[in-house]
Short mmCIF file of C-alpha atoms in Angstrom, two decimals:
data_model
loop_
_atom_site.label_atom_id
_atom_site.label_comp_id
_atom_site.label_asym_id
_atom_site.label_seq_id
_atom_site.Cartn_x
_atom_site.Cartn_y
_atom_site.Cartn_z
CA MET A 1 133.39 76.22 146.13
CA THR A 2 131.48 79.42 146.99
CA ASP A 3 130.35 82.08 144.52
CA GLU A 4 133.02 84.44 145.83
CA SER A 5 135.87 81.94 145.52
CA MET A 6 134.75 80.97 142.03
CA ALA A 7 134.63 84.61 141.01
CA ASP A 8 138.13 85.18 142.45
CA ALA A 9 139.47 82.13 140.64
CA GLY A 10 137.89 83.29 137.39
CA ALA A 11 139.32 86.76 137.83
CA SER A 12 142.84 85.44 138.42
CA GLU A 13 142.69 83.38 135.24
CA GLN A 14 141.14 86.16 133.14
CA THR A 15 143.54 87.77 130.70
CA ASP A 16 143.09 91.01 128.81
CA ARG A 17 140.64 89.32 126.48
CA ALA A 18 136.93 89.86 126.95
CA ARG A 19 134.96 87.19 128.77
CA THR A 20 133.55 84.72 126.28
CA ILE A 21 130.05 83.31 126.59
CA VAL A 22 127.93 80.88 124.59
CA VAL A 23 124.15 80.51 124.32
CA ILE A 24 122.69 77.00 124.28
CA GLY A 25 119.08 75.88 124.29
CA SER A 26 115.95 75.82 122.19
CA SER A 27 112.82 77.74 121.32
CA GLY A 28 111.17 75.68 124.07
CA GLY A 29 107.54 75.34 125.05
CA ASN A 30 106.53 78.44 126.99
CA LEU A 31 109.57 80.30 125.65
CA ARG A 32 108.26 80.05 122.10
CA SER A 33 105.40 82.42 122.94
CA HIS A 34 107.82 84.78 124.73
CA GLY A 35 110.26 85.43 121.89
CA GLY A 36 111.47 81.91 121.11
CA ASP A 37 109.63 82.05 117.79
CA ASP A 38 111.98 84.85 116.66
CA PRO A 39 115.50 83.43 117.17
CA ARG A 40 117.18 86.22 115.26
CA GLN A 41 115.79 88.91 117.55
CA LEU A 42 116.24 86.77 120.66
CA LEU A 43 119.94 86.16 119.95
CA SER A 44 120.50 89.74 118.74
CA ASP A 45 119.23 91.06 122.08
CA ILE A 46 121.72 88.84 123.92
CA VAL A 47 124.55 89.92 121.62
CA ARG A 48 123.65 93.53 122.31
CA GLN A 49 123.58 93.18 126.08
CA ALA A 50 126.78 91.11 126.04
CA GLY A 51 128.52 93.96 124.25
CA ALA A 52 127.23 96.41 126.84
CA ALA A 53 128.84 94.31 129.58
CA GLY A 54 132.08 93.97 127.64
CA PHE A 55 131.59 90.26 126.97
CA ASP A 56 131.96 88.36 123.69
CA LEU A 57 129.06 86.14 122.65
CA VAL A 58 131.25 83.82 120.59
CA ASP A 59 128.76 81.12 119.65
CA ALA A 60 125.25 79.78 120.00
CA GLN A 61 123.65 76.36 119.77
CA PHE A 62 119.98 77.25 119.55
CA VAL A 63 117.44 74.78 118.18
CA ALA A 64 114.35 76.61 116.90
CA ALA A 65 111.32 74.56 115.91
CA THR A 66 108.25 75.79 114.07
CA ALA A 67 106.02 74.61 116.93
CA SER A 68 106.18 74.46 120.70
CA MET A 69 108.62 71.84 121.98
CA ASP A 70 105.81 70.59 124.21
CA GLY A 71 104.12 69.00 121.21
CA VAL A 72 106.69 68.45 118.45
CA SER A 73 107.63 65.32 116.53
CA THR A 74 110.92 64.28 114.96
CA THR A 75 109.64 65.52 111.59
CA THR A 76 108.75 69.03 112.77
CA PRO A 77 110.65 71.64 110.68
CA ALA A 78 113.46 73.26 112.66
CA LYS A 79 116.66 75.27 112.33
CA LEU A 80 119.94 75.36 114.22
CA TRP A 81 121.04 78.92 114.93
CA GLY A 82 124.52 80.18 115.65
CA ILE A 83 126.46 83.44 115.95
CA SER A 84 128.87 84.58 113.25
CA ALA A 85 132.33 85.97 113.99
CA ASP A 86 130.97 89.53 113.78
CA GLY A 87 128.11 88.84 116.17
CA VAL A 88 125.27 88.26 113.69
CA PRO A 89 122.76 85.45 114.38
CA TYR A 90 122.30 83.04 111.48
CA ALA A 91 120.69 79.65 110.81
CA HIS A 92 123.29 77.17 109.55
CA VAL A 93 121.22 73.97 109.60
CA ASP A 94 117.69 73.68 108.24
CA GLY A 95 115.71 70.43 108.27
CA THR A 96 113.54 68.25 110.44
CA LEU A 97 113.89 68.42 114.21
CA ASP A 98 115.60 65.02 114.13
CA GLU A 99 118.20 66.27 111.63
CA VAL A 100 118.74 69.53 113.47
CA ASN A 101 119.16 67.72 116.81
CA ALA A 102 121.78 65.46 115.23
CA ALA A 103 123.75 68.53 114.12
CA ALA A 104 123.26 70.11 117.55
CA ARG A 105 124.74 67.02 119.27
CA GLU A 106 127.87 67.36 117.13
CA GLN A 107 128.13 71.02 118.09
CA ASP A 108 127.50 70.05 121.71
CA ALA A 109 130.58 67.82 121.68
CA GLU A 110 132.67 70.64 120.22
CA LEU A 111 131.39 73.10 122.82
CA ALA A 112 132.29 70.62 125.58
CA ARG A 113 135.82 70.41 124.19
CA ARG A 114 136.14 74.21 124.08
CA ILE A 115 134.87 74.51 127.65
CA GLY A 116 137.39 71.92 128.79
CA ALA A 117 140.14 73.82 126.98
CA GLY A 118 139.24 77.03 128.82
CA GLU A 119 138.06 78.86 125.70
CA ILE A 120 134.63 79.66 127.13
CA ASP A 121 134.07 81.59 130.35
CA GLY A 122 130.30 81.36 130.83
CA LEU A 123 127.05 79.98 129.49
CA ILE A 124 123.52 81.19 128.92
CA ILE A 125 120.92 78.42 128.77
CA MET A 126 117.36 78.82 127.50
CA SER A 127 114.99 75.87 127.59
CA ALA A 128 118.02 73.62 127.22
CA ASP A 129 118.07 69.82 127.09
CA PRO A 130 120.56 68.69 129.76
CA GLY A 131 119.74 65.04 129.16
CA ASP A 132 120.47 64.94 125.42
CA VAL A 133 121.27 67.75 122.99
CA ASN A 134 123.08 69.92 125.55
CA ALA A 135 124.31 67.15 127.85
CA GLN A 136 128.03 67.27 127.03
CA ALA A 137 128.40 71.05 127.18
CA LEU A 138 126.55 71.28 130.50
CA ALA A 139 128.57 68.41 131.96
CA ALA A 140 131.77 70.19 130.94
CA ALA A 141 130.45 73.46 132.39
CA ALA A 142 129.71 71.72 135.69
CA GLU A 143 133.17 70.17 135.72
CA ALA A 144 134.85 73.53 134.99
CA GLY A 145 132.65 75.47 137.43
CA LEU A 146 131.55 77.89 134.72
CA PRO A 147 128.96 80.48 135.75
CA VAL A 148 125.66 79.86 134.00
CA ALA A 149 122.64 82.14 133.67
CA GLY A 150 119.39 80.91 132.28
CA THR A 151 115.64 80.53 132.08
CA GLY A 152 113.42 77.57 131.48
CA GLY A 153 111.70 75.82 134.38
CA SER A 154 112.42 72.09 134.17
CA SER A 155 115.64 72.48 132.18
CA ILE A 156 117.08 74.75 134.86
CA ALA A 157 116.19 72.20 137.55
CA LYS A 158 117.86 69.36 135.62
CA ALA A 159 120.98 71.46 135.02
CA GLN A 160 121.16 72.27 138.73
CA GLN A 161 120.91 68.57 139.58
CA GLN A 162 123.93 67.95 137.36
CA GLY A 163 126.01 70.39 139.39
CA VAL A 164 125.91 73.34 136.96
CA HIS A 165 126.88 76.57 138.73
CA LEU A 166 123.80 78.78 138.18
CA VAL A 167 124.31 82.46 138.95
CA ALA A 168 120.97 83.81 137.65
CA VAL A 169 117.86 81.72 137.06
CA SER A 170 114.22 82.37 136.38
CA GLY A 171 111.15 81.08 134.65
CA THR A 172 110.09 82.44 131.27
CA THR A 173 106.56 83.69 132.00
CA GLY A 174 106.21 87.45 131.90
CA THR A 175 109.61 88.03 130.28
CA THR A 176 110.63 89.31 126.85
CA SER A 177 113.73 88.63 124.77
CA SER A 178 115.20 91.99 125.75
CA THR A 179 114.51 91.74 129.48
CA ARG A 180 115.76 88.15 129.64
CA ALA A 181 118.98 89.28 127.98
CA VAL A 182 119.35 91.99 130.62
CA ALA A 183 118.76 89.42 133.36
CA TYR A 184 121.39 87.05 131.93
CA MET A 185 124.04 89.75 131.68
CA SER A 186 123.19 91.14 135.11
CA GLY A 187 123.80 87.72 136.66
CA LEU A 188 127.08 87.11 134.83
CA ALA A 189 128.32 90.67 135.40
CA ARG A 190 127.50 90.39 139.11
CA HIS A 191 129.36 87.07 139.32
CA TRP A 192 132.45 88.49 137.64
CA SER A 193 132.17 91.85 139.46
CA VAL A 194 131.89 93.67 136.15
CA LYS A 195 130.12 97.01 135.87
CA TYR A 196 127.19 96.60 133.50
CA ARG A 197 124.65 99.12 132.31
CA PRO A 198 121.95 97.56 130.12
CA VAL A 199 121.42 98.94 126.64
CA LEU A 200 117.75 99.84 126.39
CA GLY A 201 115.84 101.33 123.49
CA GLY A 202 116.54 101.09 119.78
CA SER A 203 116.48 97.77 117.98
CA SER A 204 119.10 95.35 116.94
CA GLY A 205 116.67 93.86 114.49
CA GLY A 206 118.97 90.97 113.86
CA SER A 207 120.83 92.92 111.22
CA GLY A 208 123.98 93.18 113.16
CA GLY A 209 125.47 92.62 116.52
CA VAL A 210 127.82 93.93 119.12
CA SER A 211 130.71 91.74 119.98
CA GLY A 212 132.84 92.83 122.86
CA GLY A 213 133.54 96.26 124.18
CA ALA A 214 131.24 98.60 126.03
CA VAL A 215 128.16 99.90 124.30
CA ALA A 216 127.06 103.39 125.14
CA ASP A 217 123.53 103.41 126.52
CA ALA A 218 121.76 106.72 126.17
CA PRO A 219 119.80 107.68 129.30
CA ALA A 220 116.07 107.09 129.03
CA TRP A 221 115.35 110.82 128.95
CA LYS A 222 117.30 111.10 125.67
CA ARG A 223 114.79 108.74 124.09
CA ILE A 224 111.95 111.20 124.71
CA SER A 225 110.63 112.26 121.30
CA ILE A 226 107.26 113.98 121.10
CA ARG A 227 107.38 113.47 117.36
CA GLY A 228 108.02 109.74 117.66
CA ILE A 229 105.33 109.29 120.29
CA MET A 230 102.69 111.15 118.32
CA VAL A 231 103.47 109.39 115.05
CA GLY A 232 103.39 106.05 116.87
CA SER A 233 99.97 106.92 118.32
CA LEU A 234 98.52 108.09 114.99
CA PRO A 235 96.59 104.87 114.13
CA ALA A 236 94.37 105.35 117.20
CA PHE A 237 93.48 108.88 116.12
CA ILE A 238 92.70 107.71 112.60
CA ALA A 239 90.47 104.97 114.01
CA LEU A 240 88.66 107.72 115.92
CA ALA A 241 88.21 109.76 112.73
CA LEU A 242 86.90 106.73 110.81
CA VAL A 243 84.34 105.97 113.50
CA LEU A 244 83.29 109.63 113.45
CA ALA A 245 82.80 109.47 109.67
CA LEU A 246 80.81 106.23 109.88
CA SER A 247 78.66 107.55 112.72
CA ARG A 248 77.41 110.33 110.42
CA ILE A 249 75.95 107.88 107.95
CA PRO A 250 72.14 107.85 108.34
CA GLY A 251 71.16 104.99 110.63
CA ALA A 252 74.67 104.62 112.12
CA ASP A 253 73.94 106.60 115.29
CA PHE A 254 74.77 103.49 117.32
CA LEU A 255 78.46 104.25 116.69
CA SER A 256 78.33 107.47 118.74
CA PRO A 257 79.09 105.65 122.04
CA VAL A 258 82.01 103.93 120.27
CA PHE A 259 83.37 107.33 119.29
CA ASP A 260 83.08 108.56 122.88
CA LEU A 261 84.85 105.44 124.16
CA LEU A 262 87.71 105.81 121.68
CA LEU A 263 88.05 109.49 122.52
CA ALA A 264 88.37 108.65 126.21
CA ALA A 265 90.91 105.90 125.45
CA LEU A 266 93.32 108.07 123.45
CA PRO A 267 95.36 109.12 126.53
CA ILE A 268 95.96 105.41 127.26
CA VAL A 269 97.28 104.81 123.73
CA VAL A 270 99.57 107.84 123.88
CA SER A 271 100.83 106.81 127.32
CA ALA A 272 101.52 103.22 126.23
CA VAL A 273 103.42 104.32 123.11
CA ALA A 274 105.42 106.89 125.08
CA ALA A 275 106.41 104.44 127.82
CA ARG A 276 107.44 101.77 125.32
CA LYS A 277 109.63 104.17 123.36
CA VAL A 278 111.22 105.89 126.35
CA SER A 279 111.81 102.79 128.49
CA GLY A 280 113.24 100.64 125.71
CA LEU A 281 111.65 97.62 127.41
CA ASP A 282 109.14 96.59 124.73
CA GLU A 283 106.11 94.84 126.27
CA VAL A 284 107.08 95.72 129.84
CA GLY A 285 107.18 99.41 128.95
CA LEU A 286 103.96 99.05 126.98
CA VAL A 287 102.12 97.57 129.96
CA ALA A 288 103.51 100.20 132.32
CA GLY A 289 102.39 102.95 129.95
CA ALA A 290 98.91 101.49 129.54
CA LEU A 291 98.50 101.25 133.31
CA ALA A 292 99.71 104.82 133.78
CA GLY A 293 97.47 106.01 130.96
CA ILE A 294 94.37 104.48 132.52
CA LEU A 295 95.02 106.51 135.65
CA ALA A 296 95.87 109.63 133.64
CA GLN A 297 92.74 109.69 131.46
CA GLU A 298 91.29 112.74 133.22
CA GLY A 299 94.37 114.68 132.18
CA GLY A 300 93.57 114.32 128.48
CA ILE A 301 96.11 113.70 125.74
CA LEU A 302 98.77 115.71 127.56
CA GLY A 303 98.08 113.75 130.74
CA GLY A 304 98.62 110.52 128.82
CA LEU A 305 101.79 111.91 127.29
CA VAL A 306 103.21 112.96 130.66
CA SER A 307 102.27 109.70 132.39
CA GLY A 308 103.77 107.62 129.58
CA ILE A 309 107.04 109.55 129.55
CA LEU A 310 107.33 109.25 133.34
CA ALA A 311 106.56 105.52 133.17
CA GLY A 312 109.25 105.14 130.53
CA LEU A 313 111.77 106.95 132.74
CA VAL A 314 110.90 104.90 135.84
CA ALA A 315 110.87 101.45 134.23
CA PRO A 316 114.63 101.10 133.46
CA THR A 317 115.49 102.13 137.01
CA VAL A 318 113.10 99.60 138.51
CA ILE A 319 114.32 96.70 136.40
CA ARG A 320 117.97 97.50 137.11
CA TRP A 321 117.22 97.73 140.81
CA THR A 322 115.30 94.44 140.93
CA LEU A 323 117.94 92.53 138.96
CA ALA A 324 120.71 94.02 141.10
CA TRP A 325 118.87 92.57 144.12
CA ARG A 326 118.77 89.18 142.38
CA PHE A 327 115.06 89.12 141.69
CA PRO A 328 114.15 86.39 139.15
CA ALA A 329 113.59 87.78 135.65
CA THR A 330 109.89 86.98 135.78
CA THR A 331 109.44 88.86 139.04
CA ALA A 332 111.60 91.75 137.83
CA ASN A 333 109.45 92.09 134.70
CA ILE A 334 106.16 91.96 136.56
CA LEU A 335 107.27 94.37 139.27
CA THR A 336 108.72 96.78 136.71
CA GLY A 337 105.52 96.90 134.68
CA ALA A 338 103.41 97.36 137.80
CA LEU A 339 105.48 99.98 139.65
CA ALA A 340 106.51 101.95 136.56
CA GLY A 341 102.82 102.21 135.64
CA LEU A 342 101.34 102.84 139.07
CA VAL A 343 103.72 105.50 140.37
CA PRO A 344 103.49 107.95 137.41
CA GLY A 345 99.81 107.13 136.91
CA LEU A 346 98.95 107.97 140.50
CA LEU A 347 101.05 111.13 140.31
CA VAL A 348 99.09 112.36 137.29
CA TYR A 349 95.77 111.16 138.73
CA PHE A 350 96.14 113.00 142.06
CA ALA A 351 98.31 115.98 141.13
CA LEU A 352 98.99 116.69 137.46
CA ALA A 353 95.73 115.84 135.65
CA PRO A 354 94.05 119.22 136.31
CA PHE A 355 97.06 121.05 134.91
CA THR A 356 97.53 118.86 131.81
CA SER A 357 93.81 119.04 131.10
CA LEU A 358 93.87 122.82 131.48
CA LEU A 359 96.91 123.11 129.24
CA GLY A 360 95.17 121.06 126.57
CA ASP A 361 92.14 123.32 126.83
CA TRP A 362 94.38 126.37 126.46
CA VAL A 363 95.95 125.01 123.28
CA LYS A 364 92.53 124.24 121.82
CA ALA A 365 91.19 127.64 122.91
CA GLY A 366 94.25 129.38 121.48
CA ILE A 367 93.71 127.85 118.06
CA GLU A 368 89.99 128.63 118.16
CA SER A 369 90.65 132.21 119.27
CA ALA A 370 93.08 132.76 116.38
CA VAL A 371 90.51 131.45 113.92
CA ASP A 372 87.72 133.51 115.51
CA PHE A 373 89.85 136.68 115.47
CA SER A 374 90.47 136.48 111.72
CA PRO A 375 89.34 133.27 110.00
CA LEU A 376 90.76 134.40 106.65
CA LEU A 377 94.17 135.36 108.05
CA ALA A 378 94.45 132.28 110.28
CA GLY A 379 93.60 129.92 107.45
CA ALA A 380 95.87 131.66 104.95
CA LEU A 381 98.88 131.73 107.27
CA ALA A 382 98.36 128.11 108.34
CA GLY A 383 98.12 127.02 104.71
CA LEU A 384 101.17 129.04 103.71
CA VAL A 385 103.47 127.59 106.38
CA MET A 386 102.55 123.91 105.84
CA TRP A 387 104.99 123.19 103.03
CA PRO A 388 107.94 125.03 104.63
CA ALA A 389 107.09 123.23 107.89
CA ILE A 390 107.14 119.72 106.43
CA ILE A 391 110.20 120.39 104.27
CA GLY A 392 112.04 121.91 107.23
CA GLY A 393 111.16 119.04 109.58
CA VAL A 394 108.90 121.12 111.80
CA TYR A 395 105.64 119.45 110.77
CA HIS A 396 106.04 116.23 112.76
CA SER A 397 107.41 118.03 115.79
CA VAL A 398 104.84 120.85 115.99
CA ILE A 399 101.95 120.59 113.52
CA LEU A 400 101.16 116.89 113.94
CA PRO A 401 101.07 117.09 117.77
CA LEU A 402 98.67 120.04 117.45
CA VAL A 403 96.46 118.02 115.09
CA LEU A 404 96.37 115.07 117.48
CA LEU A 405 95.84 117.28 120.51
CA GLU A 406 92.81 118.87 118.85
CA MET A 407 91.48 115.50 117.75
CA GLY A 408 91.92 114.19 121.25
CA GLU A 409 89.64 116.95 122.46
CA LYS A 410 86.86 116.72 119.88
CA GLY A 411 87.64 114.20 117.13
CA HIS A 412 88.52 116.72 114.40
CA SER A 413 91.04 119.52 113.99
CA PHE A 414 91.58 122.88 112.32
CA PHE A 415 95.17 121.94 111.52
CA GLY A 416 93.94 118.52 110.38
CA ALA A 417 91.80 120.24 107.77
CA ILE A 418 94.73 122.46 106.78
CA ASP A 419 96.89 119.32 106.44
CA MET A 420 94.43 117.64 104.08
CA VAL A 421 93.77 120.77 102.04
CA SER A 422 97.18 122.44 101.90
CA LEU A 423 99.41 119.37 101.72
CA VAL A 424 97.52 116.32 100.50
CA MET A 425 95.29 118.02 97.92
CA VAL A 426 98.08 120.24 96.66
CA SER A 427 100.35 117.22 96.24
CA PHE A 428 97.52 115.40 94.49
CA GLY A 429 97.06 118.31 92.09
CA ILE A 430 100.78 118.48 91.27
CA THR A 431 101.20 114.75 90.78
CA LEU A 432 98.00 114.33 88.76
CA ALA A 433 99.09 117.17 86.47
CA ASN A 434 102.29 115.27 85.82
CA VAL A 435 100.29 112.18 84.96
CA VAL A 436 98.23 114.14 82.43
CA ARG A 437 101.17 116.07 80.96
CA SER A 438 104.56 114.95 82.19
CA ARG A 439 107.94 116.19 81.05
CA THR A 440 109.37 112.65 80.79
CA SER A 441 107.91 109.14 80.81
CA GLY A 442 109.75 108.42 84.06
CA GLU A 443 108.07 111.35 85.76
CA ARG A 444 104.63 110.09 84.69
CA ALA A 445 105.15 106.73 86.43
CA LEU A 446 106.48 108.42 89.56
CA ALA A 447 103.58 110.88 89.64
CA GLY A 448 100.99 108.15 89.06
CA SER A 449 101.92 106.12 92.12
CA GLY A 450 102.21 109.26 94.23
CA SER A 451 98.83 110.68 93.23
CA ALA A 452 97.11 107.36 94.02
CA VAL A 453 98.55 107.33 97.53
CA ASN A 454 97.58 110.98 98.02
CA VAL A 455 93.93 110.52 97.17
CA PHE A 456 93.31 107.03 98.56
CA PHE A 457 95.36 107.23 101.74
CA GLY A 458 95.70 110.94 102.50
CA THR A 459 99.45 110.80 102.98
CA PHE A 460 102.83 110.70 101.14
CA VAL A 461 102.84 114.36 100.16
CA GLU A 462 106.56 113.89 99.55
CA ALA A 463 105.49 112.43 96.17
CA SER A 464 105.38 115.99 94.84
CA TYR A 465 108.89 116.88 96.03
CA PRO A 466 110.68 115.97 92.76
CA PHE A 467 108.41 118.30 90.80
CA MET A 468 108.48 121.13 93.35
CA PHE A 469 112.26 121.00 93.81
CA GLY A 470 112.83 120.56 90.08
CA ASP A 471 111.03 123.75 89.13
CA LYS A 472 110.67 126.83 91.32
CA ARG A 473 107.48 127.77 89.52
CA VAL A 474 105.82 124.54 90.69
CA PHE A 475 107.00 125.23 94.23
CA ALA A 476 105.45 128.71 94.06
CA ILE A 477 102.22 127.22 92.74
CA ALA A 478 102.17 124.81 95.69
CA LEU A 479 102.46 127.72 98.14
CA ILE A 480 99.73 129.68 96.39
CA ALA A 481 97.39 126.68 96.28
CA ALA A 482 98.07 125.83 99.95
CA THR A 483 97.40 129.42 101.01
CA ALA A 484 94.19 129.66 99.00
CA GLY A 485 92.89 126.34 100.33
CA GLY A 486 93.80 127.30 103.88
CA THR A 487 91.94 130.58 103.44
CA VAL A 488 88.75 128.69 102.53
CA VAL A 489 89.24 126.42 105.55
CA GLY A 490 89.44 129.46 107.80
CA ILE A 491 86.46 131.25 106.27
CA THR A 492 84.19 128.19 106.35
CA GLY A 493 85.36 127.02 109.79
CA ALA A 494 86.16 123.52 108.51
CA GLU A 495 87.86 121.05 110.85
CA ALA A 496 88.85 117.52 109.79
CA SER A 497 91.91 115.27 109.57
CA ALA A 498 94.47 114.02 107.08
CA TYR A 499 95.82 110.41 106.88
CA LEU A 500 92.44 109.33 105.52
CA PRO A 501 91.19 108.85 101.96
CA ALA A 502 90.60 112.33 100.56
CA PHE A 503 86.95 111.56 99.82
CA VAL A 504 86.37 110.67 103.51
CA ALA A 505 87.62 114.01 104.87
CA PRO A 506 84.38 115.96 104.22
CA PHE A 507 82.38 113.37 106.15
CA ILE A 508 84.36 113.91 109.35
CA SER A 509 84.52 117.66 108.88
CA THR A 510 82.50 120.16 110.85
CA THR A 511 81.23 121.46 107.51
CA ALA A 512 81.17 119.06 104.59
CA TRP A 513 80.57 121.73 101.96
CA GLY A 514 83.29 123.99 103.37
CA MET A 515 85.83 121.19 103.46
CA THR A 516 84.91 120.06 99.96
CA LEU A 517 85.23 123.60 98.61
CA ALA A 518 88.63 124.10 100.28
CA MET A 519 89.91 120.80 98.87
CA LEU A 520 88.71 121.63 95.38
CA VAL A 521 90.26 125.12 95.47
CA SER A 522 93.73 123.94 96.48
CA PHE A 523 93.60 120.96 94.11
CA ALA A 524 92.44 123.05 91.14
CA ILE A 525 95.14 125.70 91.58
CA ALA A 526 97.89 123.10 91.99
CA PHE A 527 96.66 120.98 89.07
CA VAL A 528 96.03 123.79 86.56
CA GLY A 529 99.17 125.71 87.52
CA THR A 530 101.45 122.67 87.25
CA LEU A 531 99.81 121.56 84.03
CA LEU A 532 100.41 124.97 82.43
CA VAL A 533 104.06 124.97 83.49
CA ASN A 534 104.54 121.48 82.06
CA VAL A 535 102.87 122.48 78.79
CA ILE A 536 105.20 125.47 78.46
CA VAL A 537 108.30 123.38 79.24
CA THR A 538 107.42 120.54 76.87
CA ARG A 539 106.55 122.95 74.03
CA LYS A 540 109.87 124.78 74.42
CA ARG A 541 111.67 121.43 74.27
CA SER A 542 109.69 120.46 71.19
CA ASP A 543 110.43 123.77 69.45
CA ALA A 544 114.11 123.52 70.34
CA GLY A 545 114.24 119.99 68.99
CA ALA A 546 112.53 121.03 65.76
CA GLN A 547 114.99 123.89 65.25
CA ALA A 548 117.95 121.61 65.88
CA TRP A 549 116.57 119.09 63.35
CA SER A 550 116.03 121.71 60.66
CA ALA A 551 119.52 123.07 61.22
#
């Protein structure tokens, strides 16, 4: 029977119900290092793509061992995974591999019965065992002519020898759980002449599933988020700042070349993060972005951002095109990573790099010009707007990208200094004041944890929100302290970064004394002001309580 006649026969028998499919197999040998060690995510990705195609993933018989199947013993710990009625992967047998295989054989017999009864329309096999644990189900699938998609080298060959009707096959190397799931559904959808648009981006996380019905897949361009990309890239910028601080220790001059290397590599990091987020293809998008970023280095941070976004937009199109042309999943993954990285990278390298580099220079020059024009005014205004910006959600979309853009140019930032002084130190002052003199015992515990994070990690300024929102006077004190600290930053010309321990900030600043002074000014105003307000409030409560008692 040909593929076409089988598809026609299947279509004639198909009722209004969704096509039902079952996953069988194991965590395998090579597969274990390509997602097989995370069965929940692996099965969740398949559930998700099945829903996008309008199929129901009704069951799974997936044996997951704690070691590669290439070197396991009968006593190796293992679990048997299935799919619940609402599409959630779960482990229902936990024991030795011998015990789990025994349970899997029982399930295999039941799956064979269901296939024979016409309850299952298709199979997905991953590193299956056609000679033992999956023998009955695959024999029934061969007898019924069920379409089967799968990966797994030798297991695929054995299944083919048994007469299993394979509609999409590939090895495992170079694939991920998400791209394999796309390949499986592409093969089954093509066989059944079903329109299928892969769901890319986001994360199923194993917390839920999609069972049947179409799943809306947002176009890749809707996943473009400058905020998300910059926040995701932040660790690389902090590493740069730490190396800068260490390089200023006497005798640590040998770290200067390391700083230069990290500075040059930042566009690659930004590009890789951007491509991964926009493409929704995990490692494939990451590789494409890294490749594009290498070629876009001359364009600076903005060049890396542009190349990564373009790589993320190109990658889904390439993988859909390759799978539509029946490329094996391994080849589709490799080609997607290569083309989606090369094409945008070369575009930036030959055409866009001068413009992105110039734009980055303009942003840096614009900030420097504003500070040069009126250091006091620039610092004061920047400090004043920081709290409204973070409360209103503008900080991560505007301020943080400016901080990282400046750091990508020189390793420190005017807005980075403002961040540390006007947000972190102000929050530290407010929270520490509530540790010293709190209004309630509960507030003291809350303030204590928040102040520790502020000073030791340079983040979590939201710790001061309860106190600022609970009393308008504290909020006003925060604005005054932020403005005063920002003014000192402007006057002294300090540039630094947040997201570091507060005591490290002066060491990466362009002026250690200026940064220290600015931090002390904002902290002192926030601490003293909040402490005074708390003293007034607690005394009024005490006086009111005393009057009530005497009455």
